[in-house]
mmCIF file of C-alpha atoms in Angstrom:
data_model
loop_
_atom_site.group_PDB
_atom_site.id
_atom_site.type_symbol
_atom_site.label_atom_id
_atom_site.label_comp_id
_atom_site.label_asym_id
_atom_site.label_seq_id
_atom_site.Cartn_x
_atom_site.Cartn_y
_atom_site.Cartn_z
ATOM 1 C CA UNK P 1 25.740 -6.588 -31.400
ATOM 2 C CA UNK P 2 26.518 -10.563 -30.602
ATOM 3 C CA UNK P 3 26.148 -9.381 -26.828
ATOM 4 C CA UNK P 4 22.906 -7.004 -27.064
ATOM 5 C CA UNK P 5 20.979 -9.643 -28.857
ATOM 6 C CA UNK P 6 22.050 -12.717 -26.409
ATOM 7 C CA UNK P 7 21.323 -10.194 -23.615
ATOM 8 C CA UNK P 8 17.899 -9.389 -24.908
ATOM 9 C CA UNK P 9 17.185 -13.205 -25.643
ATOM 10 C CA UNK P 10 18.055 -13.844 -21.819
ATOM 11 C CA UNK P 11 15.853 -10.780 -20.624
ATOM 12 C CA UNK P 12 13.143 -11.908 -22.783
ATOM 13 C CA UNK P 13 13.415 -15.286 -21.703
ATOM 14 C CA UNK P 14 13.522 -14.104 -17.729
ATOM 15 C CA UNK P 15 10.646 -11.546 -18.334
ATOM 16 C CA UNK P 16 8.546 -14.830 -19.814
ATOM 17 C CA UNK P 17 9.355 -16.881 -17.007
ATOM 18 C CA UNK P 18 7.815 -14.134 -14.616
ATOM 19 C CA UNK P 19 4.909 -13.815 -16.629
ATOM 20 C CA UNK P 20 3.990 -17.726 -16.197
ATOM 21 C CA UNK P 21 0.686 -16.722 -13.968
ATOM 22 C CA UNK P 22 -0.087 -13.962 -16.129
ATOM 23 C CA UNK P 23 0.194 -15.647 -19.453
ATOM 24 C CA UNK P 24 -1.730 -18.862 -18.108
ATOM 25 C CA UNK P 25 -4.503 -16.385 -16.809
ATOM 26 C CA UNK P 26 -4.709 -14.637 -20.366
ATOM 27 C CA UNK P 27 -4.582 -18.284 -21.839
ATOM 28 C CA UNK P 28 -7.316 -19.384 -19.835
ATOM 29 C CA UNK P 29 -9.699 -15.966 -21.058
ATOM 30 C CA UNK P 30 -8.907 -16.729 -24.494
ATOM 31 C CA UNK P 31 -9.832 -20.677 -24.446
ATOM 32 C CA UNK P 32 -13.158 -19.717 -22.278
ATOM 33 C CA UNK P 33 -14.238 -17.136 -24.972
ATOM 34 C CA UNK P 34 -14.427 -19.925 -27.511
ATOM 35 C CA UNK P 35 -14.600 -23.494 -25.872
ATOM 36 C CA UNK P 36 -18.147 -24.756 -24.600
ATOM 37 C CA UNK P 37 -18.137 -24.674 -20.902
ATOM 38 C CA UNK P 38 -20.714 -26.901 -18.499
ATOM 39 C CA UNK P 39 -20.648 -23.846 -16.281
ATOM 40 C CA UNK P 40 -20.965 -20.202 -16.694
ATOM 41 C CA UNK P 41 -17.516 -18.775 -18.043
ATOM 42 C CA UNK P 42 -16.921 -16.835 -14.906
ATOM 43 C CA UNK P 43 -17.309 -19.700 -12.449
ATOM 44 C CA UNK P 44 -14.896 -21.702 -14.915
ATOM 45 C CA UNK P 45 -12.173 -19.048 -14.851
ATOM 46 C CA UNK P 46 -12.324 -19.207 -11.296
ATOM 47 C CA UNK P 47 -12.034 -22.917 -11.268
ATOM 48 C CA UNK P 48 -8.914 -22.652 -13.799
ATOM 49 C CA UNK P 49 -7.096 -19.754 -11.757
ATOM 50 C CA UNK P 50 -7.124 -21.851 -8.687
ATOM 51 C CA UNK P 51 -5.588 -24.998 -10.385
ATOM 52 C CA UNK P 52 -3.138 -23.038 -12.051
ATOM 53 C CA UNK P 53 -2.401 -21.361 -8.412
ATOM 54 C CA UNK P 54 -2.086 -24.816 -7.147
ATOM 55 C CA UNK P 55 -0.086 -26.365 -10.091
ATOM 56 C CA UNK P 56 2.634 -23.785 -9.897
ATOM 57 C CA UNK P 57 2.863 -24.207 -5.978
ATOM 58 C CA UNK P 58 3.303 -28.136 -6.550
ATOM 59 C CA UNK P 59 5.656 -27.711 -9.586
ATOM 60 C CA UNK P 60 7.447 -25.087 -7.071
ATOM 61 C CA UNK P 61 7.451 -22.286 -9.425
ATOM 62 C CA UNK P 62 6.018 -20.183 -6.981
ATOM 63 C CA UNK P 63 7.682 -20.544 -3.048
ATOM 64 C CA UNK P 64 4.956 -20.770 -0.349
ATOM 65 C CA UNK P 65 5.854 -17.041 0.717
ATOM 66 C CA UNK P 66 4.804 -15.982 -2.834
ATOM 67 C CA UNK P 67 1.505 -18.138 -2.957
ATOM 68 C CA UNK P 68 0.675 -16.144 0.003
ATOM 69 C CA UNK P 69 1.849 -12.745 -1.016
ATOM 70 C CA UNK P 70 -0.362 -13.714 -4.114
ATOM 71 C CA UNK P 71 -3.311 -14.622 -2.280
ATOM 72 C CA UNK P 72 -3.125 -11.223 -0.481
ATOM 73 C CA UNK P 73 -3.356 -9.365 -3.728
ATOM 74 C CA UNK P 74 -6.414 -11.414 -4.834
ATOM 75 C CA UNK P 75 -8.370 -9.418 -1.695
ATOM 76 C CA UNK P 76 -6.756 -6.190 -2.063
ATOM 77 C CA UNK P 77 -7.898 -6.578 -5.653
ATOM 78 C CA UNK P 78 -11.496 -7.876 -4.877
ATOM 79 C CA UNK P 79 -11.728 -5.089 -2.345
ATOM 80 C CA UNK P 80 -11.234 -2.685 -5.293
ATOM 81 C CA UNK P 81 -13.053 -4.356 -7.672
ATOM 82 C CA UNK P 82 -16.450 -4.511 -5.316
ATOM 83 C CA UNK P 83 -16.168 -0.606 -4.918
ATOM 84 C CA UNK P 84 -15.616 0.274 -8.539
ATOM 85 C CA UNK P 85 -17.831 -2.144 -10.178
ATOM 86 C CA UNK P 86 -20.398 -0.918 -7.339
ATOM 87 C CA UNK P 87 -19.790 2.808 -8.763
ATOM 88 C CA UNK P 88 -20.441 1.934 -12.387
ATOM 89 C CA UNK P 89 -16.634 2.232 -13.494
ATOM 90 C CA UNK P 90 -16.342 -1.191 -15.331
ATOM 91 C CA UNK P 91 -18.773 -4.183 -15.321
ATOM 92 C CA UNK P 92 -18.958 -8.043 -15.529
ATOM 93 C CA UNK P 93 -21.761 -8.690 -17.884
ATOM 94 C CA UNK P 94 -22.021 -12.632 -17.664
ATOM 95 C CA UNK P 95 -23.972 -14.499 -15.314
ATOM 96 C CA UNK P 96 -22.239 -16.524 -12.667
ATOM 97 C CA UNK P 97 -22.680 -18.203 -9.605
ATOM 98 C CA UNK P 98 -19.501 -16.905 -7.836
ATOM 99 C CA UNK P 99 -20.473 -13.344 -7.908
ATOM 100 C CA UNK P 100 -20.358 -10.948 -5.076
ATOM 101 C CA UNK P 101 -21.773 -7.844 -5.443
ATOM 102 C CA UNK P 102 -21.755 -8.127 -9.329
ATOM 103 C CA UNK P 103 -18.093 -9.391 -9.157
ATOM 104 C CA UNK P 104 -16.958 -12.448 -10.013
ATOM 105 C CA UNK P 105 -14.385 -14.028 -7.621
ATOM 106 C CA UNK P 106 -11.808 -14.866 -10.685
ATOM 107 C CA UNK P 107 -11.115 -11.312 -11.040
ATOM 108 C CA UNK P 108 -9.246 -10.998 -8.154
ATOM 109 C CA UNK P 109 -6.852 -13.250 -9.727
ATOM 110 C CA UNK P 110 -6.227 -10.927 -12.196
ATOM 111 C CA UNK P 111 -4.777 -8.612 -9.490
ATOM 112 C CA UNK P 112 -3.206 -11.744 -8.373
ATOM 113 C CA UNK P 113 -1.384 -12.147 -11.879
ATOM 114 C CA UNK P 114 0.633 -8.437 -11.388
ATOM 115 C CA UNK P 115 1.383 -9.733 -7.660
ATOM 116 C CA UNK P 116 2.904 -12.821 -9.104
ATOM 117 C CA UNK P 117 5.152 -11.223 -11.981
ATOM 118 C CA UNK P 118 6.289 -8.540 -9.317
ATOM 119 C CA UNK P 119 7.239 -11.607 -6.943
ATOM 120 C CA UNK P 120 8.695 -13.562 -9.665
ATOM 121 C CA UNK P 121 10.481 -11.111 -11.602
ATOM 122 C CA UNK P 122 12.394 -10.228 -7.833
ATOM 123 C CA UNK P 123 13.351 -13.837 -7.643
ATOM 124 C CA UNK P 124 14.361 -14.358 -11.311
ATOM 125 C CA UNK P 125 16.033 -10.996 -11.870
ATOM 126 C CA UNK P 126 17.272 -10.752 -8.338
ATOM 127 C CA UNK P 127 16.162 -7.275 -7.419
ATOM 128 C CA UNK P 128 17.777 -5.105 -5.274
ATOM 129 C CA UNK P 129 17.165 -1.586 -4.260
ATOM 130 C CA UNK P 130 19.558 1.567 -3.532
ATOM 131 C CA UNK P 131 18.476 4.652 -1.935
ATOM 132 C CA UNK P 132 14.620 3.052 -1.631
ATOM 133 C CA UNK P 133 12.659 5.260 0.886
ATOM 134 C CA UNK P 134 10.642 2.880 2.603
ATOM 135 C CA UNK P 135 7.932 5.196 4.501
ATOM 136 C CA UNK P 136 7.654 7.879 1.935
ATOM 137 C CA UNK P 137 6.729 5.545 -0.707
ATOM 138 C CA UNK P 138 4.500 3.381 1.229
ATOM 139 C CA UNK P 139 2.917 6.429 2.394
ATOM 140 C CA UNK P 140 2.248 7.476 -1.241
ATOM 141 C CA UNK P 141 0.910 4.110 -1.989
ATOM 142 C CA UNK P 142 -1.607 4.072 0.191
ATOM 143 C CA UNK P 143 -2.875 7.493 -0.576
ATOM 144 C CA UNK P 144 -2.953 6.493 -4.367
ATOM 145 C CA UNK P 145 -5.208 3.182 -3.553
ATOM 146 C CA UNK P 146 -7.308 5.548 -1.536
ATOM 147 C CA UNK P 147 -7.812 8.181 -4.141
ATOM 148 C CA UNK P 148 -8.666 5.543 -6.646
ATOM 149 C CA UNK P 149 -11.496 4.775 -4.296
ATOM 150 C CA UNK P 150 -12.288 8.003 -3.206
ATOM 151 C CA UNK P 151 -12.486 9.781 -6.479
ATOM 152 C CA UNK P 152 -15.773 9.450 -7.132
ATOM 153 C CA UNK P 153 -16.893 11.365 -4.006
ATOM 154 C CA UNK P 154 -14.288 13.734 -3.692
ATOM 155 C CA UNK P 155 -11.506 15.443 -6.065
ATOM 156 C CA UNK P 156 -8.988 13.247 -8.302
ATOM 157 C CA UNK P 157 -5.850 13.354 -7.051
ATOM 158 C CA UNK P 158 -3.952 10.932 -9.559
ATOM 159 C CA UNK P 159 -1.673 14.398 -11.479
ATOM 160 C CA UNK P 160 -0.202 15.233 -7.880
ATOM 161 C CA UNK P 161 0.028 11.902 -6.768
ATOM 162 C CA UNK P 162 2.008 10.945 -9.587
ATOM 163 C CA UNK P 163 4.223 14.000 -9.150
ATOM 164 C CA UNK P 164 4.517 13.114 -5.701
ATOM 165 C CA UNK P 165 5.702 9.625 -6.431
ATOM 166 C CA UNK P 166 8.123 10.664 -8.637
ATOM 167 C CA UNK P 167 9.855 13.012 -6.102
ATOM 168 C CA UNK P 168 9.762 9.872 -3.368
ATOM 169 C CA UNK P 169 11.356 8.013 -5.756
ATOM 170 C CA UNK P 170 13.774 10.101 -7.157
ATOM 171 C CA UNK P 171 17.110 8.755 -7.048
ATOM 172 C CA UNK P 172 16.019 5.209 -6.222
ATOM 173 C CA UNK P 173 17.790 2.528 -8.327
ATOM 174 C CA UNK P 174 16.560 -0.749 -9.475
ATOM 175 C CA UNK P 175 19.842 -3.078 -9.998
ATOM 176 C CA UNK P 176 18.911 -6.338 -11.718
ATOM 177 C CA UNK P 177 20.761 -9.298 -13.184
ATOM 178 C CA UNK P 178 20.784 -10.588 -16.932
ATOM 179 C CA UNK P 179 22.701 -13.555 -17.659
ATOM 180 C CA UNK P 180 25.990 -12.881 -16.102
ATOM 181 C CA UNK P 181 25.754 -9.293 -15.725
ATOM 182 C CA UNK P 182 24.158 -6.619 -13.268
ATOM 183 C CA UNK P 183 22.227 -3.411 -14.523
ATOM 184 C CA UNK P 184 20.301 -0.534 -12.720
ATOM 185 C CA UNK P 185 17.331 1.319 -13.643
ATOM 186 C CA UNK P 186 15.653 4.266 -11.987
ATOM 187 C CA UNK P 187 12.717 2.989 -9.991
ATOM 188 C CA UNK P 188 10.196 5.451 -11.403
ATOM 189 C CA UNK P 189 10.825 4.242 -14.929
ATOM 190 C CA UNK P 190 10.318 0.790 -14.208
ATOM 191 C CA UNK P 191 6.900 1.625 -12.525
ATOM 192 C CA UNK P 192 5.953 3.381 -15.881
ATOM 193 C CA UNK P 193 7.178 0.481 -17.909
ATOM 194 C CA UNK P 194 5.314 -1.995 -16.076
ATOM 195 C CA UNK P 195 2.026 0.100 -16.171
ATOM 196 C CA UNK P 196 2.340 0.662 -20.079
ATOM 197 C CA UNK P 197 2.509 -3.136 -20.274
ATOM 198 C CA UNK P 198 -0.469 -3.798 -17.795
ATOM 199 C CA UNK P 199 -2.080 -1.050 -20.065
ATOM 200 C CA UNK P 200 -1.767 -3.129 -23.382
ATOM 201 C CA UNK P 201 -2.730 -6.139 -21.417
ATOM 202 C CA UNK P 202 -5.968 -4.564 -20.177
ATOM 203 C CA UNK P 203 -6.787 -4.022 -23.899
ATOM 204 C CA UNK P 204 -6.162 -7.426 -24.706
ATOM 205 C CA UNK P 205 -8.088 -8.722 -21.193
ATOM 206 C CA UNK P 206 -11.362 -6.183 -22.274
ATOM 207 C CA UNK P 207 -11.277 -7.715 -25.669
ATOM 208 C CA UNK P 208 -11.396 -11.232 -24.231
ATOM 209 C CA UNK P 209 -14.576 -10.438 -22.106
ATOM 210 C CA UNK P 210 -12.260 -10.455 -19.120
ATOM 211 C CA UNK P 211 -14.795 -7.150 -18.229
ATOM 212 C CA UNK P 212 -16.095 -4.257 -19.518
ATOM 213 C CA UNK P 213 -16.369 -0.517 -19.335
ATOM 214 C CA UNK P 214 -19.103 1.561 -20.429
ATOM 215 C CA UNK P 215 -17.985 2.527 -23.998
ATOM 216 C CA UNK P 216 -17.256 -0.798 -24.626
ATOM 217 C CA UNK P 217 -20.502 -2.277 -24.371
ATOM 218 C CA UNK P 218 -21.853 -1.889 -27.740
ATOM 219 C CA UNK P 219 -18.489 -2.682 -29.799
ATOM 220 C CA UNK P 220 -15.105 -2.918 -28.131
ATOM 221 C CA UNK P 221 -12.672 -0.077 -28.171
ATOM 222 C CA UNK P 222 -9.168 0.760 -27.392
ATOM 223 C CA UNK P 223 -8.954 1.294 -23.648
ATOM 224 C CA UNK P 224 -8.479 4.825 -23.054
ATOM 225 C CA UNK P 225 -4.987 6.119 -22.887
ATOM 226 C CA UNK P 226 -5.212 7.637 -19.885
ATOM 227 C CA UNK P 227 -5.776 3.988 -18.014
ATOM 228 C CA UNK P 228 -2.152 3.521 -18.662
ATOM 229 C CA UNK P 229 -1.093 6.338 -16.215
ATOM 230 C CA UNK P 230 -3.682 4.839 -13.941
ATOM 231 C CA UNK P 231 -1.748 1.086 -14.216
ATOM 232 C CA UNK P 232 1.658 3.003 -13.559
ATOM 233 C CA UNK P 233 0.378 4.256 -10.168
ATOM 234 C CA UNK P 234 -1.383 1.350 -9.552
ATOM 235 C CA UNK P 235 1.583 -0.913 -9.684
ATOM 236 C CA UNK P 236 3.390 1.180 -7.174
ATOM 237 C CA UNK P 237 1.044 -0.019 -4.496
ATOM 238 C CA UNK P 238 1.813 -3.681 -5.905
ATOM 239 C CA UNK P 239 5.430 -2.926 -5.665
ATOM 240 C CA UNK P 240 5.385 -1.417 -2.174
ATOM 241 C CA UNK P 241 3.458 -4.893 -0.993
ATOM 242 C CA UNK P 242 6.515 -6.982 -2.344
ATOM 243 C CA UNK P 243 8.863 -4.751 -1.349
ATOM 244 C CA UNK P 244 7.726 -4.579 2.318
ATOM 245 C CA UNK P 245 7.754 -8.977 2.194
ATOM 246 C CA UNK P 246 11.259 -8.676 0.570
ATOM 247 C CA UNK P 247 12.507 -6.326 3.457
ATOM 248 C CA UNK P 248 11.611 -8.765 6.220
ATOM 249 C CA UNK P 249 13.467 -11.420 4.100
ATOM 250 C CA UNK P 250 16.759 -9.306 3.822
ATOM 251 C CA UNK P 251 16.161 -8.990 0.061
ATOM 252 C CA UNK P 252 15.438 -5.174 -0.304
ATOM 253 C CA UNK P 253 18.489 -3.125 -0.208
ATOM 254 C CA UNK P 254 21.797 -3.114 -1.742
ATOM 255 C CA UNK P 255 24.184 -3.878 0.717
ATOM 256 C CA UNK P 256 26.819 -1.704 1.721
ATOM 257 C CA UNK P 257 29.450 -4.319 0.938
ATOM 258 C CA UNK P 258 28.809 -5.104 -2.422
ATOM 259 C CA UNK P 259 32.010 -4.765 -4.252
ATOM 260 C CA UNK P 260 32.253 -2.936 -7.635
ATOM 261 C CA UNK P 261 28.690 -1.731 -8.372
ATOM 262 C CA UNK P 262 28.063 2.335 -8.510
ATOM 263 C CA UNK P 263 25.286 3.984 -6.759
ATOM 264 C CA UNK P 264 24.455 6.691 -9.069
ATOM 265 C CA UNK P 265 20.974 7.120 -10.621
ATOM 266 C CA UNK P 266 20.803 5.302 -14.016
ATOM 267 C CA UNK P 267 19.185 7.297 -17.002
ATOM 268 C CA UNK P 268 17.514 4.907 -18.388
ATOM 269 C CA UNK P 269 19.562 1.883 -18.249
ATOM 270 C CA UNK P 270 23.441 0.833 -17.355
ATOM 271 C CA UNK P 271 25.273 -2.039 -17.060
ATOM 272 C CA UNK P 272 27.041 -1.863 -13.556
ATOM 273 C CA UNK P 273 29.324 -5.156 -13.020
ATOM 274 C CA UNK P 274 29.225 -8.892 -12.856
ATOM 275 C CA UNK P 275 26.921 -10.970 -10.965
ATOM 276 C CA UNK P 276 28.101 -14.374 -9.464
ATOM 277 C CA UNK P 277 25.352 -16.399 -8.924
ATOM 278 C CA UNK P 278 26.786 -19.505 -8.212
ATOM 279 C CA UNK P 279 29.234 -17.545 -5.122
ATOM 280 C CA UNK P 280 26.375 -17.438 -2.563
ATOM 281 C CA UNK P 281 26.687 -13.338 -2.532
ATOM 282 C CA UNK P 282 24.207 -11.107 -1.992
ATOM 283 C CA UNK P 283 22.408 -11.315 -5.324
ATOM 284 C CA UNK P 284 21.569 -15.079 -4.887
ATOM 285 C CA UNK P 285 17.776 -15.642 -5.208
#
């Protein structure tokens, strides 16, 4: 029992470190909703988000490579926002000077926060994958992104794409470190859990006025539970981008020579061995 509590604490602490950018963004959203500002709120949030990014890089909490990847997420997210806001999926009702097509530029940092989490978690937990099918998973992730845009003009393929995502990730295992121990979990389960917590975060964000769905205009309401599934799908796009970057750095797959670690599919979570962070092995971040 003592071991379980200690590992749970270590896991929570590692997750908190991985969420620094996201927590900072939520703190800014909360503060900007109650503190008088000399400029429109969305403009202040843009300045704040840039300052957070610069500060994290200056403190070396993020590497230059991670910052570049996160900037890419900002652009991908902003393009997504421009399309979805134009189609009326949600809106940003407050005025701002830094709005483009009804979308405040700070909104891209909300997607960057997700990218920051995945990048940081990869480093802090020393993630490695077993049986990851790069091409099929990438193609499905691209199809998911395209579907979220094209569903307004064509049919919505989220359900068949979700089934396809499970199929192409079937047997793919994520290995990660907590304290001195290695664990493994199915990739599909990892994406589902991240999607759930993003849905929870979305409820908090809409409550703080980060954006607004049409049914929230009169009074705030819980974000529809279907958005949980949408986030689980969208996070696969984030994962694929980060995985491609990690592959270029040689930090994607579990090496065949890694000793003592089973390759079987975990369901849902299994401790598989000891890490050796100080030994210069493959799991060193």
